[in-house]
Short mmCIF file of C-alpha atoms in Angstrom, two decimals:
data_model
loop_
_atom_site.label_atom_id
_atom_site.label_comp_id
_atom_site.label_asym_id
_atom_site.label_seq_id
_atom_site.Cartn_x
_atom_site.Cartn_y
_atom_site.Cartn_z
CA MET A 1 -0.19 -0.33 -0.30
CA ARG A 2 3.02 2.47 1.01
CA THR A 3 4.42 1.05 -2.18
CA ARG A 4 1.66 2.00 -4.67
CA ARG A 5 1.31 5.63 -2.96
CA SER A 6 4.66 6.99 -3.00
CA SER A 7 4.40 5.94 -6.67
CA ARG A 8 1.30 7.93 -6.89
CA LEU A 9 2.40 11.36 -5.45
CA ALA A 10 6.04 10.60 -7.46
CA LEU A 11 4.15 11.27 -10.39
CA ALA A 12 1.65 13.71 -9.09
CA ALA A 13 4.95 16.06 -8.55
CA LEU A 14 6.42 14.98 -11.87
CA LEU A 15 3.21 15.76 -13.60
CA LEU A 16 3.22 19.19 -11.22
CA LEU A 17 6.82 20.02 -12.37
CA GLY A 18 5.73 19.39 -15.48
CA ALA A 19 3.18 22.14 -16.16
CA SER A 20 4.68 24.38 -14.19
CA ALA A 21 7.35 24.29 -16.37
CA GLY A 22 6.20 24.57 -19.82
CA LEU A 23 3.60 27.52 -17.54
CA ALA A 24 7.78 28.87 -17.36
CA ALA A 25 8.25 28.15 -20.35
CA ALA A 26 5.23 30.10 -22.48
CA GLU A 27 5.55 33.10 -19.99
CA ASP A 28 8.66 33.33 -21.99
CA THR A 29 7.73 33.04 -25.32
CA VAL A 30 5.50 35.42 -26.87
CA THR A 31 4.09 34.25 -30.85
CA ILE A 32 2.87 36.77 -33.27
CA GLY A 33 0.81 35.23 -36.60
CA VAL A 34 0.91 36.28 -39.71
CA TYR A 35 -2.14 36.26 -42.12
CA THR A 36 -1.06 38.41 -45.38
CA PRO A 37 -3.04 36.83 -48.10
CA SER A 38 -2.24 40.30 -50.03
CA ALA A 39 0.99 40.88 -49.59
CA PRO A 40 3.08 38.89 -51.86
CA PHE A 41 5.29 36.61 -50.83
CA ASN A 42 5.74 34.08 -53.26
CA GLY A 43 4.21 30.66 -50.93
CA PRO A 44 3.91 29.59 -47.61
CA VAL A 45 7.30 28.78 -46.68
CA ALA A 46 8.66 32.63 -47.77
CA ARG A 47 5.61 33.62 -45.00
CA LEU A 48 6.31 31.27 -42.20
CA GLU A 49 10.18 32.21 -42.93
CA TYR A 50 9.46 36.54 -42.86
CA ALA A 51 7.02 35.63 -39.09
CA SER A 52 10.09 34.05 -37.45
CA LYS A 53 12.21 37.24 -39.01
CA LEU A 54 9.00 39.46 -37.41
CA ALA A 55 9.29 37.35 -34.71
CA ALA A 56 13.39 37.27 -33.69
CA GLN A 57 12.56 41.03 -33.89
CA ILE A 58 10.55 41.86 -31.25
CA GLY A 59 10.68 38.90 -28.77
CA PRO A 60 14.26 39.97 -27.38
CA ALA A 61 12.51 43.61 -27.05
CA LEU A 62 10.60 42.54 -24.43
CA GLY A 63 13.59 39.78 -23.30
CA ARG A 64 11.50 36.38 -24.31
CA LYS A 65 11.89 34.24 -27.55
CA GLY A 66 9.65 34.50 -30.46
CA VAL A 67 7.91 32.35 -32.40
CA GLY A 68 6.26 33.31 -35.76
CA LYS A 69 3.61 31.19 -37.12
CA ALA A 70 1.82 32.10 -40.44
CA PHE A 71 -0.87 31.12 -41.34
CA ALA A 72 -2.76 30.35 -44.36
CA ARG A 73 -6.15 30.50 -44.53
CA ALA A 74 -8.77 32.78 -41.95
CA ALA A 75 -10.37 30.21 -40.23
CA ASP A 76 -7.00 28.58 -39.10
CA LEU A 77 -5.83 31.85 -37.75
CA SER A 78 -9.58 32.69 -35.89
CA ALA A 79 -9.58 29.57 -34.46
CA ALA A 80 -5.64 30.47 -32.67
CA ILE A 81 -6.87 34.13 -31.50
CA LYS A 82 -9.98 31.75 -29.62
CA ARG A 83 -7.38 29.84 -28.56
CA GLY A 84 -5.32 31.77 -27.42
CA GLU A 85 -2.22 30.87 -28.35
CA LEU A 86 -1.29 34.31 -30.20
CA GLU A 87 -0.23 37.77 -28.12
CA TYR A 88 0.26 39.77 -31.48
CA ALA A 89 -0.71 39.68 -35.55
CA VAL A 90 -0.06 41.19 -38.39
CA LEU A 91 -3.45 41.03 -40.20
CA ASP A 92 -4.12 41.65 -44.72
CA GLY A 93 -6.12 45.37 -44.55
CA PRO A 94 -9.11 43.54 -45.98
CA TYR A 95 -9.73 40.88 -43.69
CA LEU A 96 -8.61 43.36 -40.34
CA ALA A 97 -11.40 45.80 -41.73
CA GLY A 98 -14.05 43.18 -42.47
CA LEU A 99 -14.35 42.24 -38.94
CA GLY A 100 -14.72 46.01 -38.04
CA VAL A 101 -11.13 46.38 -35.96
CA PRO A 102 -11.28 44.89 -33.31
CA TYR A 103 -7.79 45.00 -32.20
CA LYS A 104 -5.64 47.58 -31.55
CA VAL A 105 -3.41 48.58 -34.34
CA LEU A 106 0.07 49.18 -33.46
CA GLY A 107 1.53 49.77 -37.27
CA ALA A 108 1.19 49.75 -39.99
CA ALA A 109 3.18 47.42 -42.69
CA GLN A 110 5.28 49.55 -45.63
CA ARG A 111 6.57 48.25 -48.56
CA GLY A 112 8.08 50.80 -51.34
CA GLY A 113 7.98 53.30 -49.20
CA ALA A 114 4.44 53.57 -49.17
CA SER A 115 1.75 51.80 -46.33
CA GLU A 116 -1.34 51.80 -49.26
CA VAL A 117 -1.76 50.13 -52.05
CA ALA A 118 -3.26 50.53 -55.52
CA TRP A 119 -5.95 47.76 -56.60
CA GLU A 120 -6.14 47.02 -60.37
CA VAL A 121 -8.25 44.97 -62.19
CA VAL A 122 -6.33 42.78 -64.52
CA THR A 123 -7.89 40.43 -67.19
CA THR A 124 -6.73 38.27 -70.01
CA LEU A 125 -9.63 39.33 -72.22
CA PRO A 126 -10.25 41.78 -75.00
CA VAL A 127 -12.76 44.27 -73.38
CA LYS A 128 -12.35 48.07 -72.69
CA ASN A 129 -13.90 48.51 -69.30
CA LEU A 130 -15.80 46.66 -66.92
CA ALA A 131 -19.04 46.79 -68.16
CA GLU A 132 -17.84 44.44 -70.62
CA LEU A 133 -16.77 41.85 -67.55
CA ALA A 134 -20.71 41.19 -66.69
CA GLY A 135 -21.45 37.42 -66.21
CA LYS A 136 -17.52 36.77 -65.48
CA THR A 137 -15.74 35.37 -62.44
CA VAL A 138 -13.32 37.42 -60.77
CA VAL A 139 -10.09 35.78 -58.58
CA LEU A 140 -9.16 37.77 -55.80
CA PRO A 141 -6.58 37.03 -52.52
CA GLU A 142 -8.31 35.91 -49.10
CA VAL A 143 -10.18 38.20 -47.56
CA GLY A 144 -12.72 35.75 -44.52
CA GLY A 145 -15.89 36.06 -44.92
CA LYS A 146 -16.74 38.90 -46.96
CA SER A 147 -15.32 38.62 -50.57
CA ASP A 148 -18.16 39.98 -52.30
CA ASP A 149 -18.52 42.87 -50.24
CA PHE A 150 -15.16 43.90 -50.38
CA VAL A 151 -15.36 43.66 -54.50
CA MET A 152 -18.58 45.32 -55.26
CA ARG A 153 -18.49 48.23 -52.48
CA VAL A 154 -14.77 48.64 -51.48
CA LEU A 155 -13.06 48.34 -54.93
CA MET A 156 -16.21 49.23 -57.05
CA GLU A 157 -17.23 51.17 -54.77
CA GLY A 158 -21.04 50.05 -55.16
CA GLU A 159 -21.25 51.25 -58.27
CA LEU A 160 -22.08 48.01 -60.13
CA PRO A 161 -25.45 45.40 -59.14
CA PRO A 162 -24.76 43.12 -57.01
CA SER A 163 -24.92 40.75 -59.80
CA HIS A 164 -22.71 42.29 -62.61
CA PHE A 165 -20.34 39.65 -61.81
CA GLY A 166 -21.01 36.07 -62.08
CA LYS A 167 -19.10 34.13 -59.74
CA ILE A 168 -16.35 35.85 -57.22
CA ILE A 169 -13.73 33.55 -55.71
CA GLN A 170 -10.63 33.49 -53.12
CA ALA A 171 -7.34 32.50 -54.19
CA PRO A 172 -4.64 32.27 -50.73
CA ASP A 173 -2.65 35.04 -52.20
CA ALA A 174 -2.03 37.71 -54.42
CA LEU A 175 0.36 35.74 -56.58
CA SER A 176 -1.91 32.53 -56.27
CA ALA A 177 -4.98 34.51 -58.05
CA LEU A 178 -2.30 36.05 -61.12
CA ALA A 179 -1.95 32.62 -61.53
CA ALA A 180 -5.76 30.92 -61.43
CA LEU A 181 -5.92 33.76 -64.34
CA GLY A 182 -3.54 32.54 -66.27
CA HIS A 183 -4.63 29.06 -65.59
CA GLY A 184 -8.29 29.61 -67.08
CA ARG A 185 -9.85 29.04 -63.98
CA ALA A 186 -11.03 32.93 -64.28
CA GLU A 187 -11.32 36.18 -65.92
CA VAL A 188 -10.75 38.76 -64.30
CA ALA A 189 -8.55 38.93 -61.12
CA LEU A 190 -8.07 42.03 -58.37
CA VAL A 191 -4.61 42.07 -57.03
CA PRO A 192 -2.30 45.12 -55.92
CA ALA A 193 -0.76 47.66 -58.13
CA SER A 194 2.22 46.23 -59.93
CA LEU A 195 2.70 42.93 -59.39
CA PRO A 196 3.92 40.46 -62.46
CA LEU A 197 1.45 39.25 -64.29
CA PRO A 198 0.95 36.02 -66.19
CA ALA A 199 1.36 35.79 -70.27
CA GLY A 200 -1.74 37.10 -71.86
CA ALA A 201 -3.11 39.84 -68.75
CA ARG A 202 -2.68 43.09 -69.00
CA ARG A 203 -3.63 45.55 -66.65
CA LEU A 204 -7.72 47.23 -67.23
CA LEU A 205 -8.04 49.72 -64.10
CA THR A 206 -7.11 51.07 -61.20
CA LEU A 207 -8.79 50.62 -58.60
CA GLY A 208 -9.12 52.89 -55.30
CA LEU A 209 -6.19 52.66 -52.29
CA VAL A 210 -6.11 49.55 -49.78
CA PRO A 211 -3.22 49.96 -46.85
CA TRP A 212 -1.64 46.93 -46.02
CA PRO A 213 -1.04 44.38 -43.70
CA ALA A 214 -1.45 46.22 -39.51
CA LEU A 215 0.74 44.98 -37.41
CA VAL A 216 -1.88 44.39 -33.91
CA ALA A 217 -2.14 44.11 -30.31
CA LEU A 218 -4.53 40.84 -29.63
CA PRO A 219 -6.46 40.61 -26.26
CA THR A 220 -3.64 37.97 -24.41
CA SER A 221 -0.53 40.96 -25.55
CA ARG A 222 0.56 42.81 -22.16
CA PRO A 223 -0.39 46.58 -21.63
CA GLU A 224 3.14 47.57 -20.84
CA ASP A 225 4.15 46.21 -23.95
CA LEU A 226 3.08 47.55 -26.99
CA ASP A 227 5.65 50.05 -27.35
CA LYS A 228 8.41 48.33 -26.78
CA VAL A 229 6.61 45.94 -29.20
CA ALA A 230 5.38 49.08 -31.81
CA SER A 231 9.13 50.33 -31.45
CA ALA A 232 11.21 46.70 -33.07
CA ALA A 233 8.49 46.29 -35.39
CA ALA A 234 9.55 49.27 -36.76
CA LYS A 235 12.51 48.58 -37.77
CA ALA A 236 11.74 44.46 -38.39
CA GLY A 237 12.77 45.34 -42.19
CA GLY A 238 12.35 42.44 -45.25
CA GLU A 239 12.06 41.70 -49.01
CA VAL A 240 7.93 42.12 -49.11
CA LEU A 241 7.36 44.45 -46.15
CA SER A 242 9.35 47.08 -44.14
CA GLY A 243 9.32 47.61 -41.77
CA PHE A 244 5.86 49.16 -39.64
CA ASP A 245 4.93 52.37 -39.55
CA ARG A 246 3.82 53.00 -35.81
CA GLY A 247 0.19 55.46 -35.93
CA ASN A 248 -3.09 54.87 -35.54
CA ALA A 249 -5.99 52.81 -36.96
CA ASP A 250 -7.29 55.06 -38.85
CA ALA A 251 -6.90 53.37 -42.27
CA TYR A 252 -7.74 50.71 -41.33
CA ARG A 253 -11.50 52.22 -39.99
CA SER A 254 -11.82 54.02 -43.20
CA LEU A 255 -11.54 51.32 -44.97
CA ALA A 256 -13.96 49.09 -42.94
CA ARG A 257 -17.05 51.75 -43.86
CA ARG A 258 -16.22 51.26 -46.80
CA PHE A 259 -17.18 47.30 -46.08
CA GLY A 260 -21.04 49.76 -45.79
CA ARG A 261 -20.92 51.51 -48.43
CA SER A 262 -24.14 51.38 -50.01
CA ALA A 263 -24.77 51.22 -53.90
CA ARG A 264 -24.76 54.51 -55.97
CA ARG A 265 -28.23 54.79 -57.31
CA GLY A 266 -29.37 57.83 -59.79
CA PRO A 267 -31.93 60.41 -58.25
CA LEU A 268 -35.22 59.73 -58.86
CA ALA A 269 -38.37 61.64 -59.39
CA VAL A 270 -40.33 61.63 -55.87
CA PRO A 271 -43.28 64.90 -55.70
CA PRO A 272 -42.65 66.58 -52.37
CA GLN A 273 -44.57 65.58 -49.58
CA ARG A 274 -45.90 69.15 -48.00
CA LEU A 275 -47.27 71.24 -49.77
CA ALA A 276 -47.64 74.73 -49.33
CA VAL A 277 -51.00 76.47 -48.66
CA GLY A 278 -50.86 78.95 -51.24
CA ASP A 279 -49.31 76.35 -53.75
CA LEU A 280 -53.24 75.36 -52.94
CA LEU A 281 -54.53 78.65 -53.59
CA VAL A 282 -52.85 79.07 -57.06
CA GLN A 283 -55.09 79.62 -60.22
CA ARG A 284 -58.18 78.35 -58.12
CA ASN A 285 -61.32 80.09 -57.69
CA PHE A 286 -62.73 79.22 -54.39
CA THR A 287 -66.27 81.80 -54.88
CA ILE A 288 -69.33 80.33 -53.71
CA VAL A 289 -72.34 81.61 -56.05
CA ARG A 290 -75.16 83.35 -54.12
CA SER A 291 -78.48 81.46 -54.77
CA GLU A 292 -81.98 83.38 -53.96
CA ILE A 293 -83.68 80.95 -51.00
CA SER A 294 -86.68 80.32 -52.75
CA ALA A 295 -85.11 78.35 -54.96
CA LEU A 296 -84.51 75.91 -52.42
CA LEU A 297 -87.67 75.77 -50.83
CA PRO A 298 -90.79 73.04 -52.83
CA ASP A 299 -92.84 74.78 -55.89
CA PRO A 300 -96.31 74.79 -54.00
CA GLY A 301 -98.18 74.05 -56.93
CA ALA A 302 -95.73 71.22 -57.22
CA GLY A 303 -98.34 68.46 -55.81
CA ASP A 304 -101.45 69.66 -58.02
#
């Protein structure tokens, strides 16, 4: 009996020691997620390398080990955030705006010296304008669950009817969207400007500006660390994204408002609902004709 009890106590002590060691390791680690479909990383390996380099830049600033994780799907990122696995994340501008910007923005990613980029309409068809693309299939980088709103309300600014395009599909990233266009899986691609185009494709139209990804603090982050993280991220350069510009979330909130933009319609000919008294009396004659009262009485001789 004593031997069994001693074994159980030893096992419990080992489990407690292991849990304590795991907790200490978690406290010494800061994990940063990266979800950037619109940024032109050349595949998942390049995104993971960027996430690791960014984490290696931020971790030492906090006296902790940085761990980077790259996500290819919005659902996987959302699940990791809900489980509390991430403290910070680099989130795509359209995705963050589609969520309503629920997290504190620490910085806007830079590319080519700018934090925003114009998007383009790219097509393989011999068309002259958007009207001639009616019924065609459109492909764009994944933006989460609001791809239709992003295309029709943000990029097209509500100028086209919701059913203008035949189908809107999403690709894992911007380069994959262009590859889908080149392979004939779509006739139109919507991507950030200045990306290399596949054979046979051409730029049809330049659209509005969309911000590059944002570095955000998630609910598990420590308030006392935010300034340190923002400062460290500002110096984190790379070939695709060259650091982060410390600032507010105005560009992302502005983009979020564009998701709710209504379709533009021509003015309707609706008559005014309130009329002035003078308008009712113009060119109208309200004179009461006087009659003799005797004409209103029955004729006494009518009964004979």
